Coordinates of C-alpha atoms in Angstrom, one line a residue:
Chain A
X1 CA -198.1 118.2 197.4
X2 CA -194.4 118.6 197.1
X3 CA -191.6 116.1 197.3
X4 CA -191.3 116.1 201.2
X5 CA -192.9 112.9 201.3
X6 CA -191.1 111.1 198.7
X7 CA -187.6 112.5 199.8
X8 CA -188.7 110.5 203.5
X9 CA -189.0 107.7 201.6
X10 CA -186.1 107.6 199.6
X11 CA -184.3 108.3 202.7
X12 CA -185.3 105.5 204.3
X13 CA -184.2 103.5 201.2
X14 CA -180.7 104.9 201.0
X15 CA -180.0 104.2 204.6
X16 CA -181.5 100.3 203.5
X17 CA -178.9 100.6 201.1
X18 CA -176.5 101.4 203.3
X19 CA -177.4 98.9 205.6
X20 CA -176.9 96.0 202.5
X21 CA -173.5 97.2 202.1
X22 CA -172.4 97.3 205.5
X23 CA -174.1 93.3 205.5
X24 CA -171.8 92.3 202.5
X25 CA -168.5 93.7 204.2
X26 CA -169.1 92.3 207.5
X27 CA -170.4 89.3 206.1
X28 CA -167.3 88.8 203.5
X29 CA -165.1 89.9 206.5
X30 CA -166.4 87.0 208.9
X31 CA -165.7 84.6 206.0
X32 CA -162.4 85.8 205.9
X33 CA -161.8 85.4 209.2
X34 CA -163.6 81.8 209.4
X35 CA -161.2 80.9 206.7
X36 CA -158.3 81.3 209.8
X37 CA -160.0 79.6 212.3
X38 CA -161.9 82.9 213.8
X39 CA -165.5 82.0 214.3
X40 CA -168.2 84.8 214.9
X41 CA -169.3 84.8 218.6
X42 CA -173.0 85.8 217.8
X43 CA -175.4 86.8 215.6
X44 CA -176.5 90.4 216.2
X45 CA -174.7 92.5 214.2
X46 CA -176.6 95.9 214.5
X47 CA -175.8 97.5 218.3
X48 CA -177.4 100.6 220.3
X49 CA -180.6 100.3 219.4
X50 CA -183.8 101.6 222.2
X51 CA -187.7 101.2 221.1
X52 CA -188.9 103.2 223.7
X53 CA -191.2 106.2 222.4
X54 CA -189.1 108.8 224.2
X55 CA -185.7 107.6 222.7
X56 CA -185.9 108.7 218.8
X57 CA -182.4 108.9 219.1
X58 CA -181.6 105.6 219.7
X59 CA -184.2 103.8 217.3
X60 CA -181.8 103.3 214.4
X61 CA -178.8 101.4 215.2
X62 CA -175.4 103.0 214.8
X63 CA -173.3 100.2 215.3
X64 CA -172.6 97.3 213.4
X65 CA -170.1 94.6 214.8
X66 CA -168.5 91.2 214.1
X67 CA -166.7 89.7 217.1
X68 CA -164.6 86.5 216.6
X69 CA -163.2 83.8 218.8
X70 CA -160.9 80.6 218.3
X71 CA -161.1 78.0 220.9
X72 CA -157.3 77.6 221.1
X73 CA -156.6 81.4 221.6
X74 CA -158.5 82.0 224.4
X75 CA -157.2 85.4 225.7
X76 CA -158.1 87.5 222.5
X77 CA -161.3 89.0 221.4
X78 CA -160.6 90.6 217.8
X79 CA -163.6 92.1 216.1
X80 CA -164.4 94.4 212.9
X81 CA -167.1 97.1 213.0
X82 CA -168.7 99.4 211.6
X83 CA -168.7 102.6 213.3
X84 CA -171.4 105.7 212.7
X85 CA -171.9 108.7 214.8
X86 CA -172.8 108.4 218.7
X87 CA -176.1 110.3 219.4
X88 CA -174.8 110.6 222.6
X89 CA -171.6 112.8 221.3
X90 CA -169.5 110.4 223.6
X91 CA -167.1 109.1 221.1
X92 CA -167.9 111.1 218.0
X93 CA -167.2 109.9 214.3
X94 CA -166.9 112.7 211.1
X95 CA -167.6 109.7 208.7
X96 CA -168.1 106.1 209.3
X97 CA -165.5 104.3 210.1
X98 CA -164.4 100.5 209.4
X99 CA -162.8 100.1 212.6
X100 CA -161.0 96.6 213.9
X101 CA -159.2 95.6 216.9
X102 CA -157.7 92.9 219.1
X103 CA -158.9 92.7 222.6
X104 CA -156.3 91.0 224.7
X105 CA -157.3 89.8 228.4
X106 CA -154.9 88.9 231.3
X107 CA -154.3 85.4 232.9
X108 CA -157.0 86.0 235.2
X109 CA -160.0 83.9 234.5
X110 CA -162.2 86.9 235.8
X111 CA -163.2 89.0 232.5
X112 CA -165.9 91.0 232.1
X113 CA -168.6 89.9 230.0
X114 CA -168.5 91.2 226.2
X115 CA -170.2 95.1 226.2
X116 CA -170.8 96.0 222.5
X117 CA -169.1 99.4 222.9
X118 CA -166.0 97.9 223.0
X119 CA -166.3 97.6 218.8
X120 CA -166.2 101.2 219.2
X121 CA -162.5 101.2 221.1
X122 CA -161.0 103.1 218.0
X123 CA -163.6 105.9 218.3
X124 CA -162.1 106.6 222.0
X125 CA -158.7 106.5 221.1
X126 CA -156.5 109.0 222.0
X127 CA -155.3 111.1 219.3
X128 CA -156.4 108.5 216.7
X129 CA -155.5 108.4 213.0
X130 CA -157.9 106.9 210.4
X131 CA -155.8 105.8 208.3
X132 CA -154.8 102.4 209.1
X133 CA -152.0 103.4 211.7
X134 CA -152.4 101.0 215.0
X135 CA -153.7 102.8 218.2
X136 CA -153.0 100.5 221.7
X137 CA -154.5 101.5 224.8
X138 CA -153.5 99.5 227.8
X139 CA -156.5 100.4 230.1
X140 CA -155.3 99.7 233.6
X141 CA -152.2 102.1 233.2
X142 CA -154.1 104.8 230.7
X143 CA -157.6 105.4 232.0
X144 CA -157.3 108.6 234.7
X145 CA -160.0 107.7 236.2
X146 CA -162.3 110.6 237.8
X147 CA -165.2 110.5 240.3
X148 CA -168.0 109.0 238.8
X149 CA -166.3 106.9 236.0
X150 CA -166.6 103.5 235.2
X151 CA -164.0 101.1 235.8
X152 CA -162.0 99.5 232.6
X153 CA -163.8 96.4 231.9
X154 CA -162.4 93.5 233.9
X155 CA -159.1 91.1 232.4
X156 CA -158.7 93.7 229.7
X157 CA -155.0 94.3 229.8
X158 CA -154.7 95.6 226.0
X159 CA -156.5 96.9 223.0
X160 CA -154.9 97.1 219.9
X161 CA -157.2 99.2 216.7
X162 CA -156.7 100.9 213.8
X163 CA -159.4 102.0 211.3
X164 CA -160.5 103.6 208.0
X165 CA -163.1 105.6 206.4
X166 CA -165.3 103.0 205.1
X167 CA -165.6 104.3 201.9
X168 CA -161.8 103.7 201.5
X169 CA -162.8 99.8 201.7
X170 CA -164.2 99.5 198.2
X171 CA -164.2 96.2 197.5
X172 CA -163.4 92.7 198.9
X173 CA -159.8 92.7 197.9
X174 CA -159.4 96.0 200.0
X175 CA -160.8 94.6 203.0
X176 CA -158.8 92.0 203.0
X177 CA -155.6 93.7 202.2
X178 CA -156.4 96.7 204.6
X179 CA -158.6 94.9 207.0
X180 CA -158.4 91.6 207.2
X181 CA -154.9 90.4 206.8
X182 CA -153.6 93.5 209.0
X183 CA -155.7 92.4 211.6
X184 CA -154.5 88.6 211.9
X185 CA -151.3 90.5 212.0
X186 CA -152.0 91.9 214.9
X187 CA -153.5 88.6 216.4
X188 CA -150.8 87.1 215.7
X189 CA -147.9 89.4 217.2
X190 CA -150.5 90.0 220.7
X191 CA -151.0 85.9 220.7
X192 CA -147.1 85.5 220.5
X193 CA -146.3 88.5 223.0
X194 CA -149.4 86.3 225.4
X195 CA -147.7 83.4 225.3
X196 CA -144.1 84.9 225.6
X197 CA -145.6 86.5 228.9
X198 CA -146.8 83.3 230.3
X199 CA -143.4 81.7 230.0
Chain B
X1 CA -188.9 84.4 183.1
X2 CA -186.2 87.1 183.9
X3 CA -188.5 89.7 183.0
X4 CA -191.1 88.0 184.9
X5 CA -189.1 88.2 187.9
X6 CA -187.5 91.8 187.4
X7 CA -191.2 92.8 187.1
X8 CA -192.2 91.0 190.4
X9 CA -194.5 88.6 188.9
X10 CA -192.9 85.8 190.3
X11 CA -194.2 84.3 194.0
X12 CA -191.4 84.3 196.6
X13 CA -191.3 80.9 196.3
X14 CA -190.6 80.7 192.6
X15 CA -188.2 83.6 192.8
X16 CA -186.2 81.2 195.0
X17 CA -186.1 78.1 193.0
X18 CA -182.5 77.3 192.4
X19 CA -183.9 75.0 189.1
X20 CA -185.3 78.3 188.3
X21 CA -182.1 80.5 188.7
X22 CA -179.9 78.2 187.4
X23 CA -182.6 77.8 183.9
X24 CA -182.5 81.8 183.8
X25 CA -178.6 82.0 184.0
X26 CA -177.6 79.4 181.9
X27 CA -180.2 79.5 179.4
X28 CA -179.7 82.9 179.2
X29 CA -175.8 82.5 178.8
X30 CA -176.7 79.9 176.2
X31 CA -178.1 83.1 173.3
X32 CA -174.3 84.9 174.5
X33 CA -171.2 84.1 172.6
X34 CA -169.2 81.9 175.3
X35 CA -166.1 83.9 174.9
X36 CA -168.7 87.0 175.8
X37 CA -170.5 85.4 178.9
X38 CA -170.1 81.7 179.6
X39 CA -166.4 81.7 180.0
X40 CA -165.5 85.3 181.8
X41 CA -168.3 83.8 184.5
X42 CA -166.7 80.3 184.5
X43 CA -163.4 81.6 184.8
X44 CA -164.2 83.2 188.2
X45 CA -164.1 79.6 189.7
X46 CA -161.4 79.0 191.8
X47 CA -160.3 76.3 194.0
X48 CA -160.0 76.0 197.7
X49 CA -156.2 77.1 197.7
X50 CA -157.3 80.0 195.0
X51 CA -156.1 78.5 192.2
X52 CA -158.1 79.3 188.9
X53 CA -159.8 77.5 186.6
X54 CA -158.4 76.5 183.4
X55 CA -161.2 77.7 181.5
X56 CA -159.7 81.5 182.2
X57 CA -157.2 80.4 179.2
X58 CA -159.6 80.3 176.6
X59 CA -160.8 83.5 177.0
X60 CA -159.3 85.0 174.7
X61 CA -160.4 82.2 171.9
X62 CA -162.9 81.4 169.7
X63 CA -165.1 78.6 171.4
X64 CA -168.4 76.5 170.9
X65 CA -170.1 75.3 174.2
X66 CA -173.0 72.8 174.3
X67 CA -175.3 73.0 177.1
X68 CA -177.2 69.9 178.3
X69 CA -179.3 70.9 181.5
X70 CA -180.1 68.2 184.1
X71 CA -178.5 65.0 182.3
X72 CA -179.1 62.2 184.0
X73 CA -175.6 60.3 184.6
X74 CA -174.8 56.9 186.1
X75 CA -174.9 58.2 190.3
X76 CA -176.2 61.8 189.9
X77 CA -178.1 64.9 187.9
X78 CA -175.9 67.5 187.5
X79 CA -177.7 71.1 187.1
X80 CA -175.8 72.0 183.6
X81 CA -173.6 70.0 181.5
X82 CA -171.4 72.1 179.3
X83 CA -168.6 70.5 176.7
X84 CA -166.6 74.1 175.5
X85 CA -164.1 73.4 172.8
X86 CA -161.4 75.6 171.6
X87 CA -157.7 74.9 172.0
X88 CA -158.9 72.4 174.4
X89 CA -161.9 70.4 175.4
X90 CA -163.5 70.5 178.7
X91 CA -166.4 68.9 179.9
X92 CA -167.6 71.5 183.0
X93 CA -170.5 70.1 185.3
X94 CA -172.3 72.7 187.2
X95 CA -173.7 72.2 190.8
X96 CA -175.7 74.8 191.5
X97 CA -177.2 75.8 194.8
X98 CA -179.1 78.6 195.8
X99 CA -180.5 78.7 199.2
X100 CA -179.8 74.8 200.0
X101 CA -176.5 73.0 200.8
X102 CA -175.6 69.8 199.1
X103 CA -178.3 67.2 198.5
X104 CA -176.2 64.4 200.2
X105 CA -173.0 64.4 202.1
X106 CA -170.2 62.4 202.9
X107 CA -171.5 59.4 205.0
X108 CA -169.2 59.3 208.3
X109 CA -167.7 56.2 208.2
X110 CA -167.2 53.9 205.1
X111 CA -170.8 52.1 204.9
X112 CA -172.2 54.1 206.8
X113 CA -176.0 53.8 206.1
X114 CA -177.1 57.4 207.1
X115 CA -176.6 58.6 203.7
X116 CA -179.1 61.6 203.3
X117 CA -182.0 61.0 200.4
X118 CA -180.4 62.9 197.0
X119 CA -183.1 65.4 195.6
X120 CA -182.6 63.7 192.0
X121 CA -184.1 60.7 193.4
X122 CA -180.9 58.7 192.0
X123 CA -179.0 56.0 193.5
X124 CA -177.5 57.5 196.8
X125 CA -175.2 56.8 199.3
X126 CA -172.0 54.7 200.3
X127 CA -171.8 51.3 199.0
X128 CA -168.9 48.3 198.5
X129 CA -169.3 46.9 195.2
X130 CA -167.8 44.1 194.0
X131 CA -165.1 44.6 191.5
X132 CA -163.0 41.6 190.3
X133 CA -162.9 40.5 194.0
X134 CA -161.8 43.6 194.9
X135 CA -163.9 46.4 196.6
X136 CA -164.3 49.7 195.3
X137 CA -166.1 52.2 197.4
X138 CA -168.7 54.6 195.7
X139 CA -168.9 58.2 197.5
X140 CA -171.9 58.9 198.7
X141 CA -171.1 62.7 198.9
X142 CA -173.3 64.9 196.1
X143 CA -170.3 66.6 194.6
X144 CA -168.0 63.8 195.0
X145 CA -170.5 61.4 193.0
X146 CA -170.5 63.9 190.4
X147 CA -166.9 64.0 190.0
X148 CA -166.9 60.6 189.7
X149 CA -169.5 60.2 186.9
X150 CA -167.9 63.4 185.4
X151 CA -164.7 61.8 185.1
X152 CA -165.9 59.0 183.0
X153 CA -167.9 60.9 180.6
X154 CA -165.3 62.9 180.2
X155 CA -162.7 60.6 179.1
X156 CA -165.6 59.2 176.8
X157 CA -165.4 63.1 174.7
X158 CA -161.3 63.2 175.8
X159 CA -162.2 66.4 177.4
X160 CA -160.7 67.6 180.9
X161 CA -163.4 67.0 183.7
X162 CA -163.8 70.2 185.2
X163 CA -166.6 70.3 188.3
X164 CA -168.1 73.6 189.5
X165 CA -169.7 73.9 192.7
X166 CA -172.1 77.3 191.9
X167 CA -173.4 79.0 195.0
X168 CA -174.3 81.8 196.7
X169 CA -171.6 82.3 199.0
X170 CA -169.4 85.2 199.7
X171 CA -166.7 83.4 200.6
X172 CA -165.7 79.7 199.4
X173 CA -167.7 77.1 201.4
X174 CA -164.1 75.4 202.1
X175 CA -165.4 72.8 204.8
X176 CA -167.9 71.8 202.3
X177 CA -165.9 71.1 199.0
X178 CA -162.8 69.4 201.6
X179 CA -165.6 67.0 202.7
X180 CA -166.7 66.3 198.9
X181 CA -162.6 65.9 197.9
X182 CA -161.8 63.6 201.0
X183 CA -165.5 61.1 199.9
X184 CA -163.8 61.5 196.6
X185 CA -160.9 59.2 198.1
X186 CA -158.0 58.2 196.0
X187 CA -158.1 58.6 191.7
X188 CA -157.9 55.0 190.1
X189 CA -154.5 55.2 188.2
X190 CA -154.7 57.1 185.3
X191 CA -157.6 59.5 186.1
X192 CA -157.5 62.9 187.2
X193 CA -157.1 64.2 191.0
X194 CA -160.4 65.5 192.3
X195 CA -160.7 68.5 191.4
X196 CA -163.9 71.1 192.8
X197 CA -164.0 74.7 191.9
X198 CA -166.2 76.9 193.8
X199 CA -167.8 80.1 191.6
X200 CA -170.6 82.5 193.2
X201 CA -173.5 83.6 191.4
X202 CA -172.6 86.9 192.9
X203 CA -169.8 87.2 190.0
X204 CA -172.8 87.9 187.6
X205 CA -173.3 91.6 188.3
X206 CA -169.8 92.2 188.6
X207 CA -168.9 91.0 185.3
X208 CA -172.0 92.2 183.1
X209 CA -173.4 95.0 185.0
X210 CA -171.6 97.4 182.1
X211 CA -172.1 94.9 179.1
X212 CA -173.4 96.4 175.6
X213 CA -175.3 93.1 175.2
X214 CA -179.0 93.5 176.8
X215 CA -178.7 89.5 177.8
X216 CA -175.7 89.9 179.6
X217 CA -177.2 93.4 181.4
X218 CA -180.5 91.5 182.3
X219 CA -178.3 88.4 184.2
X220 CA -176.7 91.8 185.9
X221 CA -180.1 93.1 187.0
X222 CA -181.4 89.7 187.8
X223 CA -178.6 89.2 190.2
X224 CA -179.4 92.8 191.4
X225 CA -183.0 92.5 192.5
X226 CA -181.9 88.7 194.2
X227 CA -179.2 90.7 195.6
X228 CA -176.7 88.4 194.6
X229 CA -173.6 90.7 195.0
X230 CA -170.4 90.9 196.4
X231 CA -169.0 94.1 198.8
X232 CA -168.4 96.9 196.2
X233 CA -167.9 99.2 198.3
X234 CA -170.5 101.7 199.7
X235 CA -172.4 103.6 197.2
X236 CA -173.2 107.2 197.0
X237 CA -176.1 108.2 198.9
X238 CA -178.7 110.0 197.2
X239 CA -179.0 113.5 199.2
X240 CA -182.8 113.8 200.1
X241 CA -184.6 116.8 201.7
X242 CA -187.2 116.3 204.5
X243 CA -188.1 119.2 205.3
X244 CA -190.6 117.9 207.4
X245 CA -191.1 118.7 211.2
X246 CA -194.3 117.2 213.4
X247 CA -196.0 120.3 214.7
X248 CA -198.8 119.1 216.3
X249 CA -200.3 120.2 219.5
X250 CA -197.6 121.4 222.1
X251 CA -197.0 118.1 223.9
X252 CA -195.1 120.3 226.9
X253 CA -195.3 119.3 230.4
X254 CA -194.0 122.6 231.6
X255 CA -196.1 124.1 234.5
X256 CA -198.4 126.8 233.7
X257 CA -199.0 129.6 235.7
X258 CA -202.5 129.3 237.2
X259 CA -204.1 132.2 238.5
X260 CA -205.2 131.8 241.6
X261 CA -208.8 130.7 242.4
X262 CA -210.8 133.6 243.9
X263 CA -213.8 131.4 244.2
X264 CA -215.0 130.8 247.7
X265 CA -218.1 129.3 248.5
X266 CA -220.0 131.4 251.0
X267 CA -221.7 129.6 253.6

């Protein structure tokens, strides 16, 4: 018997090892955000799976994310996510990304229910760079709808994202300095802009 | 016990007992020179503001450490007490947690009778005690009680008190520590202000994974086995060739041309 059987087991073990690191990363990031009064919104972390027999492309998750909320700043919805490649190829990535963003809602009370794909917003950004540069989308302005396209999610007026290849985030300090602190800065700016617009 | 754990000889319950973990870790550190094992570990402790533990100052010195496991003090039973002597003397009380939180928390109000029962069965709960005509409030929070007793024990030795809250958290459990500090109340004049340092078991593999001391390597292996690690970046993924495809019967539902049936029943 050749090594194929062993290799399959080994392959899945490697995937689990990767999942462990992603879990540590997101739990650490969640703790850092909680210290700044941004609590995680929901327990599910691994998204986009389907257990149907005829949908094997979707058996394994390819999106891992935490959304955050702050009871005093209702209009902002920040998130930190790990994005793998999308089996449908709609938001392709060449390497795993650690992306983050801040979704800003308008003043209207009508807003779309949170959807998991929002954590891949960076992957949909035109001419995105994955080097920590900010990308900004104002979907009401920028989404050029063609026939059959989905409308932008109701209530979202602006999304700021940035990302790094995940392998560039090598430890807790890199996570803090490259991801969490810049995200908190974006949140602060968006929070101030939201207040100014409300005046 | 460490080999038993590393070789999967313990039950899940045994593996996850915090007293077993405490015994494994500090029982091993005891056999390593403090400046190589214990001090580098304790030096990772920080306050909730991120201030480092003063034990880091001793790391380059020759020091001695005496270990006292689960000593019974007046109002509490810390997991380990370390009497560390170098250029200064420190009495370090370690309250170790693995899955559980503090065994007792601050009563919501002074005199609250809802304080939880302590796991060590020692006297529990806030109370107002007569003290020369003046009421002195005794804290009910586990760490606050330990701080109170630690100050007394340290002053007997002329040592500086250090209380370390050792947990499996990835981030500092600020709220828990703040609650404890609040329950300590104002220090008696002349005694030190309450100070609680947080330390994580997860420091062990980071510190000792590449040690040349086999005791310390065992601690790193133990922590890895118990998944007590911090995020350390995405490691290399082994390349594996899984050259297998399922080639069973054709599971296709294509329409197969069927020859026209020529048979007719002739009456």
